[in-house]
PDB file of C-alpha atoms in Angstrom:
ATOM      1  CA  MET W   1      -3.903 -15.237  -6.000  1.00 76.00           C
ATOM      2  CA  SER W   2      -1.718 -17.029  -5.820  1.00 70.00           C
ATOM      3  CA  THR W   3       1.913 -18.088  -5.902  1.00 70.00           C
ATOM      4  CA  PRO W   4       4.273 -20.894  -5.981  1.00 69.00           C
ATOM      5  CA  SER W   5       7.142 -21.613  -3.298  1.00 61.00           C
ATOM      6  CA  ARG W   6       9.566 -24.050  -5.354  1.00 52.00           C
ATOM      7  CA  THR W   7      11.111 -26.833  -2.174  1.00 51.00           C
ATOM      8  CA  GLY W   8      10.511 -30.184  -2.223  1.00 48.00           C
ATOM      9  CA  ARG W   9       7.027 -31.986  -0.717  1.00 49.00           C
ATOM     10  CA  GLN W  10       6.130 -31.863   2.668  1.00 49.00           C
ATOM     11  CA  PRO W  11       4.377 -34.877   4.102  1.00 52.00           C
ATOM     12  CA  GLU W  12       0.460 -35.164   4.827  1.00 59.00           C
ATOM     13  CA  PRO W  13      -0.240 -32.043   4.748  1.00 64.00           C
ATOM     14  CA  GLU W  14      -3.101 -30.153   6.455  1.00 74.00           C
ATOM     15  CA  LEU W  15      -6.100 -27.495   5.648  1.00 83.00           C
ATOM     16  CA  THR W  16      -4.595 -26.109   8.242  1.00 87.00           C
ATOM     17  CA  PHE W  17      -4.695 -22.064   9.649  1.00 90.00           C
ATOM     18  CA  SER W  18      -1.561 -20.404  11.944  1.00 91.00           C
ATOM     19  CA  ASP W  19      -1.881 -17.232  13.673  1.00 94.00           C
ATOM     20  CA  GLN W  20      -0.122 -15.160  11.905  1.00 94.00           C
ATOM     21  CA  GLU W  21      -2.410 -16.509   8.626  1.00 95.00           C
ATOM     22  CA  LEU W  22      -5.815 -15.594  10.415  1.00 95.00           C
ATOM     23  CA  PHE W  23      -4.406 -11.683  11.338  1.00 96.00           C
ATOM     24  CA  ASP W  24      -2.826 -11.567   7.743  1.00 95.00           C
ATOM     25  CA  LEU W  25      -6.404 -12.420   6.742  1.00 95.00           C
ATOM     26  CA  GLY W  26      -7.638 -10.648   8.478  1.00 94.00           C
ATOM     27  CA  VAL W  27      -6.566  -7.210   8.129  1.00 95.00           C
ATOM     28  CA  ALA W  28      -6.284  -7.793   4.607  1.00 94.00           C
ATOM     29  CA  TRP W  29     -10.549  -8.268   5.265  1.00 93.00           C
ATOM     30  CA  LEU W  30     -10.883  -4.387   6.446  1.00 93.00           C
ATOM     31  CA  THR W  31      -8.152  -2.917   4.778  1.00 93.00           C
ATOM     32  CA  LEU W  32      -9.735  -4.580   1.080  1.00 90.00           C
ATOM     33  CA  SER W  33     -13.666  -3.069   2.824  1.00 91.00           C
ATOM     34  CA  LEU W  34     -12.025   0.765   3.491  1.00 90.00           C
ATOM     35  CA  ALA W  35     -10.394   0.938   0.016  1.00 89.00           C
ATOM     36  CA  PHE W  36     -13.542  -1.107  -2.154  1.00 87.00           C
ATOM     37  CA  ALA W  37     -15.444   1.826   0.053  1.00 87.00           C
ATOM     38  CA  LEU W  38     -13.254   4.650  -0.301  1.00 86.00           C
ATOM     39  CA  LEU W  39     -13.652   3.532  -4.326  1.00 83.00           C
ATOM     40  CA  ARG W  40     -17.571   4.472  -4.008  1.00 79.00           C
ATOM     41  CA  THR W  41     -17.448   7.457  -1.448  1.00 78.00           C
ATOM     42  CA  PRO W  42     -17.580  10.309  -3.728  1.00 71.00           C
ATOM     43  CA  ILE W  43     -15.406  13.052  -2.856  1.00 69.00           C
ATOM     44  CA  ARG W  44     -16.490  16.346  -2.155  1.00 59.00           C
ATOM     45  CA  THR W  45     -15.072  20.142  -2.194  1.00 53.00           C
ATOM     46  CA  ASN W  46     -11.665  17.787  -0.649  1.00 62.00           C
ATOM     47  CA  ALA W  47     -13.851  16.630   2.156  1.00 64.00           C
ATOM     48  CA  ILE W  48     -15.414  13.066   2.074  1.00 69.00           C
ATOM     49  CA  ASP W  49     -19.396  11.796   3.254  1.00 75.00           C
ATOM     50  CA  VAL W  50     -17.873   9.946   6.940  1.00 81.00           C
ATOM     51  CA  VAL W  51     -21.540   8.662   7.176  1.00 82.00           C
ATOM     52  CA  TYR W  52     -21.465   7.693   3.746  1.00 82.00           C
ATOM     53  CA  LEU W  53     -18.097   6.043   4.042  1.00 84.00           C
ATOM     54  CA  ALA W  54     -19.080   4.270   6.777  1.00 87.00           C
ATOM     55  CA  THR W  55     -22.099   3.077   5.483  1.00 87.00           C
ATOM     56  CA  MET W  56     -20.518   1.679   2.631  1.00 86.00           C
ATOM     57  CA  THR W  57     -17.359   0.267   4.349  1.00 89.00           C
ATOM     58  CA  GLY W  58     -19.605  -1.986   6.935  1.00 90.00           C
ATOM     59  CA  LEU W  59     -21.246  -3.565   3.366  1.00 90.00           C
ATOM     60  CA  SER W  60     -18.001  -3.627   2.126  1.00 90.00           C
ATOM     61  CA  LEU W  61     -17.200  -6.008   5.232  1.00 91.00           C
ATOM     62  CA  VAL W  62     -20.037  -8.398   4.625  1.00 89.00           C
ATOM     63  CA  THR W  63     -19.053  -8.600   0.295  1.00 91.00           C
ATOM     64  CA  VAL W  64     -15.924  -7.910   0.119  1.00 88.00           C
ATOM     65  CA  GLY W  65     -15.434 -10.278   3.327  1.00 86.00           C
ATOM     66  CA  VAL W  66     -17.281 -13.305   0.967  1.00 90.00           C
ATOM     67  CA  ALA W  67     -15.058 -12.282  -2.252  1.00 93.00           C
ATOM     68  CA  PHE W  68     -12.113 -12.765  -0.999  1.00 92.00           C
ATOM     69  CA  LEU W  69     -11.260 -14.752   1.584  1.00 92.00           C
ATOM     70  CA  LEU W  70     -13.135 -17.077  -0.011  1.00 95.00           C
ATOM     71  CA  HIS W  71     -10.970 -16.352  -2.874  1.00 95.00           C
ATOM     72  CA  GLU W  72      -7.885 -16.568  -0.959  1.00 94.00           C
ATOM     73  CA  LEU W  73      -9.516 -20.095   0.316  1.00 94.00           C
ATOM     74  CA  ALA W  74      -9.896 -21.557  -2.048  1.00 96.00           C
ATOM     75  CA  HIS W  75      -6.722 -21.714  -3.545  1.00 95.00           C
ATOM     76  CA  LYS W  76      -5.483 -22.744  -0.419  1.00 95.00           C
ATOM     77  CA  VAL W  77      -8.230 -25.722  -0.406  1.00 95.00           C
ATOM     78  CA  VAL W  78      -7.176 -27.107  -3.779  1.00 95.00           C
ATOM     79  CA  ALA W  79      -2.939 -26.426  -3.227  1.00 94.00           C
ATOM     80  CA  VAL W  80      -3.870 -28.414   0.105  1.00 93.00           C
ATOM     81  CA  GLU W  81      -5.106 -31.678  -2.725  1.00 92.00           C
ATOM     82  CA  TYR W  82      -2.480 -31.415  -4.485  1.00 92.00           C
ATOM     83  CA  GLY W  83      -0.149 -32.317  -1.604  1.00 90.00           C
ATOM     84  CA  GLN W  84       0.643 -28.837  -0.914  1.00 91.00           C
ATOM     85  CA  ILE W  85       2.035 -27.224   1.938  1.00 89.00           C
ATOM     86  CA  ALA W  86       0.191 -23.597   1.572  1.00 92.00           C
ATOM     87  CA  GLU W  87      -0.501 -20.588   4.011  1.00 93.00           C
ATOM     88  CA  PHE W  88      -1.793 -17.267   3.177  1.00 94.00           C
ATOM     89  CA  ARG W  89       0.517 -13.361   3.803  1.00 94.00           C
ATOM     90  CA  ALA W  90      -0.261 -10.337   3.247  1.00 93.00           C
ATOM     91  CA  ASP W  91       1.521  -7.967   1.190  1.00 92.00           C
ATOM     92  CA  TYR W  92       1.240  -4.821   3.612  1.00 92.00           C
ATOM     93  CA  GLN W  93       2.910  -2.340   0.127  1.00 92.00           C
ATOM     94  CA  MET W  94       0.083  -3.741  -1.497  1.00 90.00           C
ATOM     95  CA  LEU W  95      -2.423  -2.616   0.514  1.00 92.00           C
ATOM     96  CA  PHE W  96      -1.456   0.559   1.306  1.00 93.00           C
ATOM     97  CA  LEU W  97      -1.245   0.601  -2.760  1.00 91.00           C
ATOM     98  CA  ALA W  98      -5.050   0.316  -2.829  1.00 89.00           C
ATOM     99  CA  LEU W  99      -5.747   2.474  -0.293  1.00 90.00           C
ATOM    100  CA  MET W 100      -3.543   4.999  -1.951  1.00 90.00           C
ATOM    101  CA  SER W 101      -5.235   3.870  -5.473  1.00 87.00           C
ATOM    102  CA  ALA W 102      -8.736   3.993  -4.928  1.00 87.00           C
ATOM    103  CA  LEU W 103      -8.226   7.608  -2.934  1.00 84.00           C
ATOM    104  CA  ALA W 104      -7.173   8.426  -7.057  1.00 84.00           C
ATOM    105  CA  GLY W 105     -10.704   6.603  -8.269  1.00 81.00           C
ATOM    106  CA  PHE W 106      -8.727   3.579  -9.003  1.00 81.00           C
ATOM    107  CA  LEU W 107      -8.277   0.413  -7.030  1.00 79.00           C
ATOM    108  CA  PHE W 108      -5.020  -1.908  -7.696  1.00 80.00           C
ATOM    109  CA  ALA W 109      -6.045  -5.532  -4.900  1.00 77.00           C
ATOM    110  CA  ALA W 110      -3.138  -6.993  -4.591  1.00 81.00           C
ATOM    111  CA  PRO W 111      -3.553  -7.729  -0.999  1.00 87.00           C
ATOM    112  CA  GLY W 112      -1.872 -11.170  -0.955  1.00 90.00           C
ATOM    113  CA  ALA W 113      -1.144 -13.612  -2.201  1.00 90.00           C
ATOM    114  CA  VAL W 114      -1.687 -18.048  -1.193  1.00 92.00           C
ATOM    115  CA  TYR W 115       2.393 -19.700  -0.920  1.00 91.00           C
ATOM    116  CA  HIS W 116       2.191 -23.152  -1.467  1.00 88.00           C
ATOM    117  CA  ARG W 117       5.072 -25.109  -1.467  1.00 87.00           C
ATOM    118  CA  GLY W 118       6.163 -28.619  -2.845  1.00 84.00           C
ATOM    119  CA  GLN W 119       6.256 -31.056  -5.582  1.00 87.00           C
ATOM    120  CA  ILE W 120       3.549 -29.806  -8.577  1.00 88.00           C
ATOM    121  CA  THR W 121       2.758 -30.330 -12.515  1.00 92.00           C
ATOM    122  CA  GLN W 122       1.984 -26.871 -14.334  1.00 93.00           C
ATOM    123  CA  ARG W 123      -1.688 -27.885 -14.799  1.00 94.00           C
ATOM    124  CA  GLU W 124      -1.706 -28.675 -11.188  1.00 94.00           C
ATOM    125  CA  ASN W 125      -0.886 -25.652 -10.170  1.00 94.00           C
ATOM    126  CA  ALA W 126      -2.927 -24.215 -12.846  1.00 95.00           C
ATOM    127  CA  MET W 127      -6.128 -25.545 -10.934  1.00 96.00           C
ATOM    128  CA  ILE W 128      -4.620 -23.926  -8.185  1.00 95.00           C
ATOM    129  CA  ALA W 129      -4.426 -20.379  -9.795  1.00 95.00           C
ATOM    130  CA  LEU W 130      -7.746 -21.439 -10.919  1.00 96.00           C
ATOM    131  CA  ALA W 131      -9.776 -22.374  -7.402  1.00 96.00           C
ATOM    132  CA  GLY W 132      -9.782 -18.124  -6.922  1.00 95.00           C
ATOM    133  CA  PRO W 133     -11.715 -16.061  -9.585  1.00 95.00           C
ATOM    134  CA  ILE W 134     -14.371 -19.507 -10.432  1.00 96.00           C
ATOM    135  CA  THR W 135     -15.152 -19.096  -6.641  1.00 96.00           C
ATOM    136  CA  ASN W 136     -15.155 -15.234  -8.051  1.00 96.00           C
ATOM    137  CA  LEU W 137     -17.403 -16.362 -10.611  1.00 95.00           C
ATOM    138  CA  LEU W 138     -19.592 -18.474  -9.106  1.00 96.00           C
ATOM    139  CA  LEU W 139     -20.710 -15.485  -5.753  1.00 96.00           C
ATOM    140  CA  ALA W 140     -21.272 -13.333  -8.708  1.00 95.00           C
ATOM    141  CA  LEU W 141     -23.858 -15.838  -9.737  1.00 94.00           C
ATOM    142  CA  LEU W 142     -25.396 -16.095  -6.046  1.00 94.00           C
ATOM    143  CA  PHE W 143     -24.818 -12.299  -5.176  1.00 94.00           C
ATOM    144  CA  PHE W 144     -27.130 -11.454  -9.075  1.00 93.00           C
ATOM    145  CA  PRO W 145     -30.749 -12.402  -7.352  1.00 94.00           C
ATOM    146  CA  LEU W 146     -29.885  -9.943  -5.274  1.00 94.00           C
ATOM    147  CA  VAL W 147     -29.632  -7.240  -6.797  1.00 91.00           C
ATOM    148  CA  LEU W 148     -34.069  -7.728  -7.802  1.00 91.00           C
ATOM    149  CA  PHE W 149     -34.554  -6.650  -4.532  1.00 92.00           C
ATOM    150  CA  PRO W 150     -35.661  -3.028  -2.470  1.00 89.00           C
ATOM    151  CA  GLY W 151     -32.512  -1.510   0.245  1.00 89.00           C
ATOM    152  CA  VAL W 152     -30.467  -2.680   1.586  1.00 88.00           C
ATOM    153  CA  VAL W 153     -30.290  -6.544   0.171  1.00 91.00           C
ATOM    154  CA  GLY W 154     -29.773  -5.270  -3.400  1.00 92.00           C
ATOM    155  CA  THR W 155     -27.341  -2.789  -2.603  1.00 89.00           C
ATOM    156  CA  ILE W 156     -25.806  -5.754  -0.931  1.00 91.00           C
ATOM    157  CA  GLY W 157     -26.304  -7.540  -4.545  1.00 92.00           C
ATOM    158  CA  GLN W 158     -25.293  -4.935  -6.248  1.00 89.00           C
ATOM    159  CA  MET W 159     -22.010  -4.854  -4.134  1.00 89.00           C
ATOM    160  CA  GLY W 160     -21.041  -8.470  -4.449  1.00 92.00           C
ATOM    161  CA  LEU W 161     -21.937  -9.469  -8.372  1.00 92.00           C
ATOM    162  CA  TRP W 162     -19.404  -5.863  -8.873  1.00 89.00           C
ATOM    163  CA  ILE W 163     -16.764  -6.825  -6.460  1.00 89.00           C
ATOM    164  CA  ASN W 164     -17.063 -10.694  -7.908  1.00 94.00           C
ATOM    165  CA  LEU W 165     -16.935  -9.605 -10.690  1.00 93.00           C
ATOM    166  CA  PHE W 166     -14.337  -7.570 -11.041  1.00 89.00           C
ATOM    167  CA  LEU W 167     -12.072 -10.130  -8.370  1.00 91.00           C
ATOM    168  CA  ALA W 168     -12.413 -12.734 -11.540  1.00 94.00           C
ATOM    169  CA  ALA W 169     -11.263 -10.136 -14.351  1.00 93.00           C
ATOM    170  CA  PHE W 170      -8.428  -8.928 -11.963  1.00 90.00           C
ATOM    171  CA  ASN W 171      -7.154 -12.112 -10.789  1.00 93.00           C
ATOM    172  CA  MET W 172      -7.093 -13.329 -14.021  1.00 94.00           C
ATOM    173  CA  ILE W 173      -4.718 -10.625 -15.810  1.00 92.00           C
ATOM    174  CA  PRO W 174      -1.844 -12.919 -17.085  1.00 91.00           C
ATOM    175  CA  PHE W 175       0.974 -10.609 -15.272  1.00 85.00           C
ATOM    176  CA  GLY W 176       3.408 -11.134 -12.376  1.00 81.00           C
ATOM    177  CA  PRO W 177       1.986 -12.773  -9.517  1.00 80.00           C
ATOM    178  CA  LEU W 178      -1.700 -13.172 -10.140  1.00 86.00           C
ATOM    179  CA  ASP W 179      -2.994 -15.708 -10.813  1.00 92.00           C
ATOM    180  CA  GLY W 180      -4.119 -15.308 -14.947  1.00 93.00           C
ATOM    181  CA  ARG W 181       0.036 -15.273 -15.904  1.00 93.00           C
ATOM    182  CA  SER W 182       0.058 -19.076 -13.992  1.00 93.00           C
ATOM    183  CA  VAL W 183      -3.326 -19.958 -15.996  1.00 95.00           C
ATOM    184  CA  LEU W 184      -2.652 -18.440 -19.234  1.00 95.00           C
ATOM    185  CA  GLU W 185       1.070 -20.066 -18.742  1.00 94.00           C
ATOM    186  CA  TRP W 186      -0.713 -24.094 -19.038  1.00 95.00           C
ATOM    187  CA  ASN W 187      -3.236 -23.509 -21.683  1.00 94.00           C
ATOM    188  CA  LYS W 188      -4.215 -21.169 -23.765  1.00 95.00           C
ATOM    189  CA  GLY W 189      -7.555 -21.994 -24.859  1.00 94.00           C
ATOM    190  CA  VAL W 190      -8.531 -22.590 -21.011  1.00 95.00           C
ATOM    191  CA  PHE W 191      -7.082 -19.587 -19.888  1.00 95.00           C
ATOM    192  CA  ALA W 192      -9.121 -16.818 -22.573  1.00 95.00           C
ATOM    193  CA  LEU W 193     -12.155 -18.310 -21.431  1.00 94.00           C
ATOM    194  CA  VAL W 194     -11.750 -17.197 -18.259  1.00 94.00           C
ATOM    195  CA  PHE W 195     -10.406 -13.673 -19.163  1.00 94.00           C
ATOM    196  CA  ALA W 196     -12.678 -13.026 -21.583  1.00 94.00           C
ATOM    197  CA  PRO W 197     -16.065 -13.823 -19.956  1.00 92.00           C
ATOM    198  CA  SER W 198     -14.707 -12.657 -17.467  1.00 92.00           C
ATOM    199  CA  LEU W 199     -14.098  -9.213 -18.280  1.00 92.00           C
ATOM    200  CA  ALA W 200     -16.572  -8.715 -20.461  1.00 93.00           C
ATOM    201  CA  LEU W 201     -18.865  -9.143 -17.337  1.00 91.00           C
ATOM    202  CA  ALA W 202     -16.779  -7.112 -15.252  1.00 89.00           C
ATOM    203  CA  VAL W 203     -16.392  -4.244 -17.674  1.00 88.00           C
ATOM    204  CA  TYR W 204     -19.961  -4.347 -18.632  1.00 87.00           C
ATOM    205  CA  VAL W 205     -21.327  -4.180 -14.348  1.00 83.00           C
ATOM    206  CA  ILE W 206     -18.913  -1.652 -13.196  1.00 74.00           C
ATOM    207  CA  PHE W 207     -18.980   0.715 -15.999  1.00 74.00           C
ATOM    208  CA  LEU W 208     -23.034   0.673 -18.097  1.00 64.00           C
TER     209      LEU W 208
END
């Protein structure tokens, strides 16, 4: 997710990471990994299988880590290319909501955003927004062949495919600060071209 700030352009932005940004990325990565693990861990007689949860959390750290971190990095890289000052900030209330929603059986994954500032066109802002979901779709393609393997590799492939398609579709929803809103406001055709297949693939993989 990316969010523009409406201040003037700053000179010579660079792809650097502050200590606060790295901390926020780490917290969001860990929290999202736990949320995805909770979502996939069955609860029996009001108790959670701790061993299974620990296993799923470990696998989520790998798959969610790649999906989430590269999604946000894509926003940041494209924003910097357009001359923006860009930095990720976690939303701790939304991270808490992610954990609570996972326990309830669904997931609202809006852990924070790459905030960027500087003069920018509507098209450039849409390109920054698109960078995250497109990255997740490409990662889903990379994870897909792993599904064919048995054991842990196959499980990583399944989770990587599931998580990346989910993040691509979820972030393309044209609501609030999600990426889809910026894309829809710029070009309805491009929005439909990305959102429709992302949603269809995510529904197919997750529910079928």
